[in-house]
Tab-separated table of C-alpha atoms in Angstrom:
chain	number	residue	atom	x	y	z
J	16	MET	CA	-6.913	-39.983	-12.732
J	17	ARG	CA	-3.967	-38.374	-14.434
J	18	VAL	CA	-6.314	-36.066	-16.290
J	19	LYS	CA	-7.864	-34.858	-13.029
J	20	LYS	CA	-4.460	-34.175	-11.469
J	21	HIS	CA	-3.369	-32.307	-14.563
J	22	HIS	CA	-6.588	-30.282	-14.512
J	23	ARG	CA	-6.106	-29.310	-10.850
J	24	ARG	CA	-2.496	-28.382	-11.509
J	25	SER	CA	-3.443	-26.262	-14.534
J	26	SER	CA	-6.240	-24.542	-12.623
J	27	GLN	CA	-3.918	-23.714	-9.730
J	28	THR	CA	-1.254	-22.403	-12.105
J	29	ARG	CA	-3.831	-20.214	-13.847
J	30	ARG	CA	-4.971	-18.745	-10.511
J	31	GLN	CA	-1.378	-17.983	-9.599
J	32	LEU	CA	-0.789	-16.241	-12.926
J	33	VAL	CA	-4.004	-14.237	-12.538
J	34	PHE	CA	-3.032	-13.162	-9.037
J	35	ARG	CA	0.478	-12.124	-10.109
J	36	TYR	CA	-0.839	-10.173	-13.091
J	37	VAL	CA	-3.380	-8.296	-10.975
J	38	ARG	CA	-0.718	-7.496	-8.376
J	39	LEU	CA	1.510	-6.213	-11.187
J	40	ILE	CA	-1.235	-3.851	-12.386
J	41	HIS	CA	-1.879	-2.694	-8.835
J	42	ASP	CA	1.800	-2.105	-8.024
J	43	GLN	CA	2.558	-0.266	-11.260
J	44	PHE	CA	-0.500	1.972	-10.929
J	45	SER	CA	0.222	2.704	-7.258
J	46	HIS	CA	3.866	3.437	-8.063
J	47	TRP	CA	2.838	5.888	-10.789
J	48	MET	CA	0.428	7.657	-8.421
J	49	GLU	CA	3.146	7.917	-5.777
J	50	GLU	CA	5.711	9.251	-8.259
J	51	ASN	CA	3.234	11.935	-9.323
J	52	ARG	CA	2.126	12.713	-5.779
J	53	VAL	CA	3.078	16.390	-5.929
J	54	TRP	CA	1.274	16.939	-9.210
J	55	LEU	CA	-1.779	15.030	-7.976
J	56	ALA	CA	-1.814	17.103	-4.780
J	57	GLY	CA	-2.815	20.087	-6.893
J	58	GLN	CA	-5.834	18.251	-8.312
J	59	ASP	CA	-9.185	17.909	-6.605
J	60	TYR	CA	-10.408	14.723	-4.929
J	61	ALA	CA	-12.757	14.012	-7.830
J	62	TYR	CA	-9.776	13.572	-10.155
J	63	TRP	CA	-8.012	11.323	-7.626
J	64	ASN	CA	-11.137	9.172	-7.282
J	65	LYS	CA	-11.393	8.841	-11.064
J	66	LEU	CA	-7.873	7.407	-11.124
J	67	LEU	CA	-8.795	4.913	-8.422
J	68	ASP	CA	-11.963	3.951	-10.294
J	69	LEU	CA	-9.895	3.440	-13.443
J	70	ARG	CA	-7.592	1.046	-11.619
J	71	ASN	CA	-10.594	-0.840	-10.216
J	72	SER	CA	-12.131	-1.094	-13.683
J	73	ILE	CA	-8.931	-2.612	-15.062
J	74	HIS	CA	-8.976	-5.144	-12.222
J	75	ARG	CA	-12.606	-6.059	-12.815
J	76	LEU	CA	-12.182	-6.451	-16.567
J	77	PHE	CA	-9.231	-8.774	-16.204
J	78	MET	CA	-10.735	-10.776	-13.341
J	79	ASN	CA	-14.016	-11.223	-15.239
J	80	PHE	CA	-12.107	-12.348	-18.315
J	81	SER	CA	-10.076	-14.868	-16.335
J	82	GLY	CA	-13.099	-16.189	-14.455
J	83	GLU	CA	-11.445	-15.685	-11.067
J	84	LEU	CA	-13.740	-12.994	-9.688
J	85	ILE	CA	-15.863	-13.494	-6.589
J	86	GLN	CA	-18.294	-10.691	-5.858
J	87	ASP	CA	-20.132	-10.032	-2.637
J	88	ILE	CA	-23.487	-8.540	-3.704
J	89	LYS	CA	-24.334	-7.031	-0.320
J	90	HIS	CA	-21.217	-4.906	-0.005
J	91	GLY	CA	-20.115	-4.780	-3.629
J	92	HIS	CA	-16.572	-5.851	-2.758
J	93	HIS	CA	-14.437	-7.742	-5.238
J	94	ILE	CA	-12.323	-10.523	-3.786
J	95	HIS	CA	-9.245	-11.655	-5.676
J	96	MET	CA	-8.212	-15.296	-5.414
J	97	ILE	CA	-4.820	-15.600	-3.775
J	98	ALA	CA	-2.102	-18.065	-4.747
J	99	SER	CA	-1.808	-20.102	-1.575
J	100	ASN	CA	-2.038	-23.742	-0.569
J	101	SER	CA	-3.022	-22.819	2.979
J	102	VAL	CA	-6.743	-23.171	3.671
J	103	LYS	CA	-6.361	-20.994	6.758
J	104	SER	CA	-4.809	-18.109	4.823
J	105	VAL	CA	-7.593	-18.226	2.207
J	106	ARG	CA	-10.244	-18.234	4.937
J	107	GLU	CA	-8.599	-15.292	6.696
J	108	HIS	CA	-8.323	-13.449	3.388
J	109	LEU	CA	-12.037	-13.835	2.632
J	110	LYS	CA	-12.991	-12.946	6.196
J	111	TYR	CA	-10.861	-9.822	5.995
J	112	LYS	CA	-12.360	-8.732	2.678
J	113	LEU	CA	-15.988	-9.362	3.599
J	114	ARG	CA	-15.985	-7.726	7.009
J	115	LYS	CA	-17.423	-4.238	7.453
J	116	ARG	CA	-15.227	-1.626	5.833
J	117	ARG	CA	-14.023	1.253	7.981
J	118	GLY	CA	-11.916	3.107	5.445
J	119	CYS	CA	-8.171	3.648	5.321
J	120	ALA	CA	-6.665	3.597	8.826
J	121	VAL	CA	-4.861	6.853	8.010
J	122	CYS	CA	-7.066	8.999	5.768
J	123	GLY	CA	-10.436	7.202	5.977
J	124	MET	CA	-10.815	6.735	2.214
J	125	ASP	CA	-13.064	3.740	1.539
J	126	ARG	CA	-12.760	3.280	-2.232
J	127	VAL	CA	-9.731	1.010	-2.470
J	128	HIS	CA	-8.109	-1.003	0.288
J	129	ASN	CA	-4.797	-2.818	0.561
J	130	ASN	CA	-3.930	-5.420	3.157
J	131	ALA	CA	-0.842	-4.012	4.853
J	132	HIS	CA	1.159	-6.320	7.115
J	133	ILE	CA	2.332	-4.782	10.382
J	134	ILE	CA	4.877	-7.566	10.856
J	135	PRO	CA	6.081	-8.321	7.286
J	136	SER	CA	5.384	-11.820	5.987
J	137	SER	CA	9.111	-12.113	5.255
J	138	GLU	CA	9.687	-11.844	9.011
J	139	GLY	CA	7.015	-14.359	9.951
J	140	GLY	CA	4.027	-12.018	10.004
J	141	GLU	CA	0.703	-13.842	9.675
J	142	TRP	CA	-2.117	-13.101	7.244
J	143	SER	CA	-4.699	-12.473	9.949
J	144	LEU	CA	-6.798	-9.586	11.202
J	145	ASN	CA	-4.429	-9.244	14.150
J	146	ASN	CA	-1.563	-8.331	11.826
J	147	LEU	CA	-3.281	-6.476	8.980
J	148	LEU	CA	-4.246	-2.843	8.426
J	149	ASP	CA	-6.829	-1.362	6.059
J	150	LEU	CA	-4.863	1.172	4.011
J	151	CYS	CA	-5.425	2.944	0.708
J	152	ALA	CA	-2.810	2.340	-2.008
J	153	ASN	CA	-1.012	5.588	-1.250
J	154	HIS	CA	-0.688	5.070	2.507
J	155	HIS	CA	0.147	1.386	2.047
J	156	TYR	CA	3.187	2.449	0.034
J	157	LEU	CA	4.190	5.056	2.617
J	158	PHE	CA	3.637	2.606	5.493
J	159	ASP	CA	5.767	-0.143	3.942
J	160	HIS	CA	8.582	2.274	3.072
J	161	ARG	CA	8.480	4.028	6.465
J	162	LEU	CA	7.542	7.374	4.927
J	163	LEU	CA	4.409	8.256	6.900
J	164	LEU	CA	4.299	11.700	8.478
J	165	GLU	CA	3.917	12.011	12.245
J	166	ASP	CA	0.232	12.998	12.184
J	167	GLU	CA	-0.498	10.148	9.746
J	168	TRP	CA	1.187	7.640	12.043
J	169	GLU	CA	-0.815	8.864	15.045
J	170	HIS	CA	-4.071	8.189	13.164
J	171	ILE	CA	-3.423	4.432	13.112
J	172	ASP	CA	-5.065	2.500	15.948
J	173	PHE	CA	-3.141	-0.647	16.898
J	174	GLY	CA	-5.348	-1.332	19.928
J	175	LYS	CA	-7.153	-4.333	18.409
J	176	LYS	CA	-4.032	-5.907	16.941
J	177	SER	CA	-2.008	-8.710	18.526
J	178	LYS	CA	0.559	-7.902	21.217
J	179	GLU	CA	3.314	-8.980	18.836
J	180	ALA	CA	2.053	-6.564	16.157
J	181	GLN	CA	1.756	-3.729	18.683
J	182	GLN	CA	5.302	-4.310	19.933
J	183	TYR	CA	6.638	-4.467	16.382
J	184	ALA	CA	4.946	-1.169	15.522
J	185	LYS	CA	6.277	0.487	18.689
J	186	LYS	CA	9.818	-0.905	18.765
J	187	ILE	CA	10.624	-1.413	15.075
J	188	ILE	CA	8.464	0.793	12.836
J	189	GLU	CA	8.162	3.920	14.986
J	190	PRO	CA	11.950	4.374	15.535
J	191	GLN	CA	12.462	4.133	11.764
J	192	LEU	CA	9.773	6.742	11.203
J	193	LYS	CA	11.315	9.051	13.804
J	194	LYS	CA	14.567	9.051	11.827
J	195	TYR	CA	12.594	10.063	8.741
J	196	TRP	CA	10.750	12.827	10.618
J	197	LYS	CA	14.063	14.159	11.894
J	198	VAL	CA	15.406	14.380	8.343
J	199	LEU	CA	12.294	16.248	7.207
J	200	GLN	CA	12.611	18.735	10.072
J	201	GLU	CA	16.224	19.428	9.152
J	202	LEU	CA	15.302	19.959	5.505
J	203	LYS	CA	12.439	22.373	6.287
J	204	LEU	CA	10.369	21.312	3.303
J	205	PRO	CA	7.735	23.726	1.958
J	206	ASP	CA	4.025	23.122	2.415
J	207	LYS	CA	2.107	21.547	-0.439
J	208	SER	CA	0.393	24.854	-1.135
J	209	SER	CA	3.741	26.557	-1.738
J	210	ILE	CA	5.367	23.825	-3.799
J	211	LYS	CA	6.329	25.074	-7.234
J	212	SER	CA	6.717	22.946	-10.335
J	213	GLY	CA	10.490	23.153	-9.963
J	214	TRP	CA	10.264	21.309	-6.647
J	215	SER	CA	8.486	18.326	-8.137
J	216	ASP	CA	11.513	16.162	-8.968
J	217	THR	CA	13.205	16.892	-5.652
J	218	TYR	CA	10.073	16.118	-3.649
J	219	LYS	CA	9.666	12.793	-5.435
J	220	LYS	CA	13.295	11.856	-4.800
J	221	ILE	CA	12.885	12.642	-1.112
J	222	HIS	CA	10.137	10.026	-0.872
J	223	GLU	CA	12.193	7.296	-2.516
J	224	ARG	CA	13.500	4.508	-0.342
J	225	GLN	CA	17.203	4.932	0.442
J	226	ARG	CA	19.568	2.648	2.347
J	227	GLY	CA	20.781	4.149	5.608
J	228	ILE	CA	19.673	7.401	7.189
J	229	VAL	CA	23.048	9.190	6.865
J	230	PRO	CA	23.564	8.740	3.100
J	231	TYR	CA	19.839	9.358	2.677
J	232	SER	CA	20.002	12.764	4.387
J	233	GLU	CA	23.146	13.669	2.443
J	234	PHE	CA	21.440	12.749	-0.823
J	235	VAL	CA	18.385	14.896	-0.040
J	236	SER	CA	20.505	17.841	1.118
J	237	LYS	CA	22.418	17.860	-2.160
J	238	GLU	CA	19.155	17.847	-4.123
J	239	ILE	CA	17.811	20.758	-2.089
J	240	LEU	CA	20.987	22.750	-2.710
J	241	LYS	CA	20.772	22.093	-6.448
J	242	GLU	CA	17.212	23.431	-6.588
J	243	ASN	CA	18.112	26.603	-4.686
J	244	ARG	CA	21.222	27.674	-6.620
């Protein structure tokens, strides 16, 4: 009996380690792509898709090696085991992954999807379809850090989400985004087509998460002035 308990405990620990390692790969890769957003903007979509395929390949190799990969043959989706003791959360996770894909809620890209919480789990947000958005890695990062542009935000349809999620998006997320849009309007940033290599560092710093809108705007203004001296 002790052997069985030990086996279950070891198996659960291994799944948790696998999940954390895969999330680490995902986060580091997504962070690198976001940091190099300006440079990547000058590349074609084929190059961007190759980077996404590379990240997927790394995931598949590791998940196959660890024996924690579940593959749905019909849709070709890879489902990662999640470290959770809640049967309901696992069921919701599988249901979410296996349902028909509609592409990123912002850009429509259907290669890689993240499960973005509208109401953060740290604030009691549930892992359910009523509180989750299909987002690509890039827009997941921008959504979580309140850095979506106005036209990107308007693309997201919250109509089928719970009333709580809709209210959170309207009363909490949107006001934060409006502060960000106001800062961008004041800065009068150049279009992507006119961005020069010298703007790269400044543009990346602008998209970093800062505490407080006032010090944030002051920080960006100083960087803009430095670049234009």
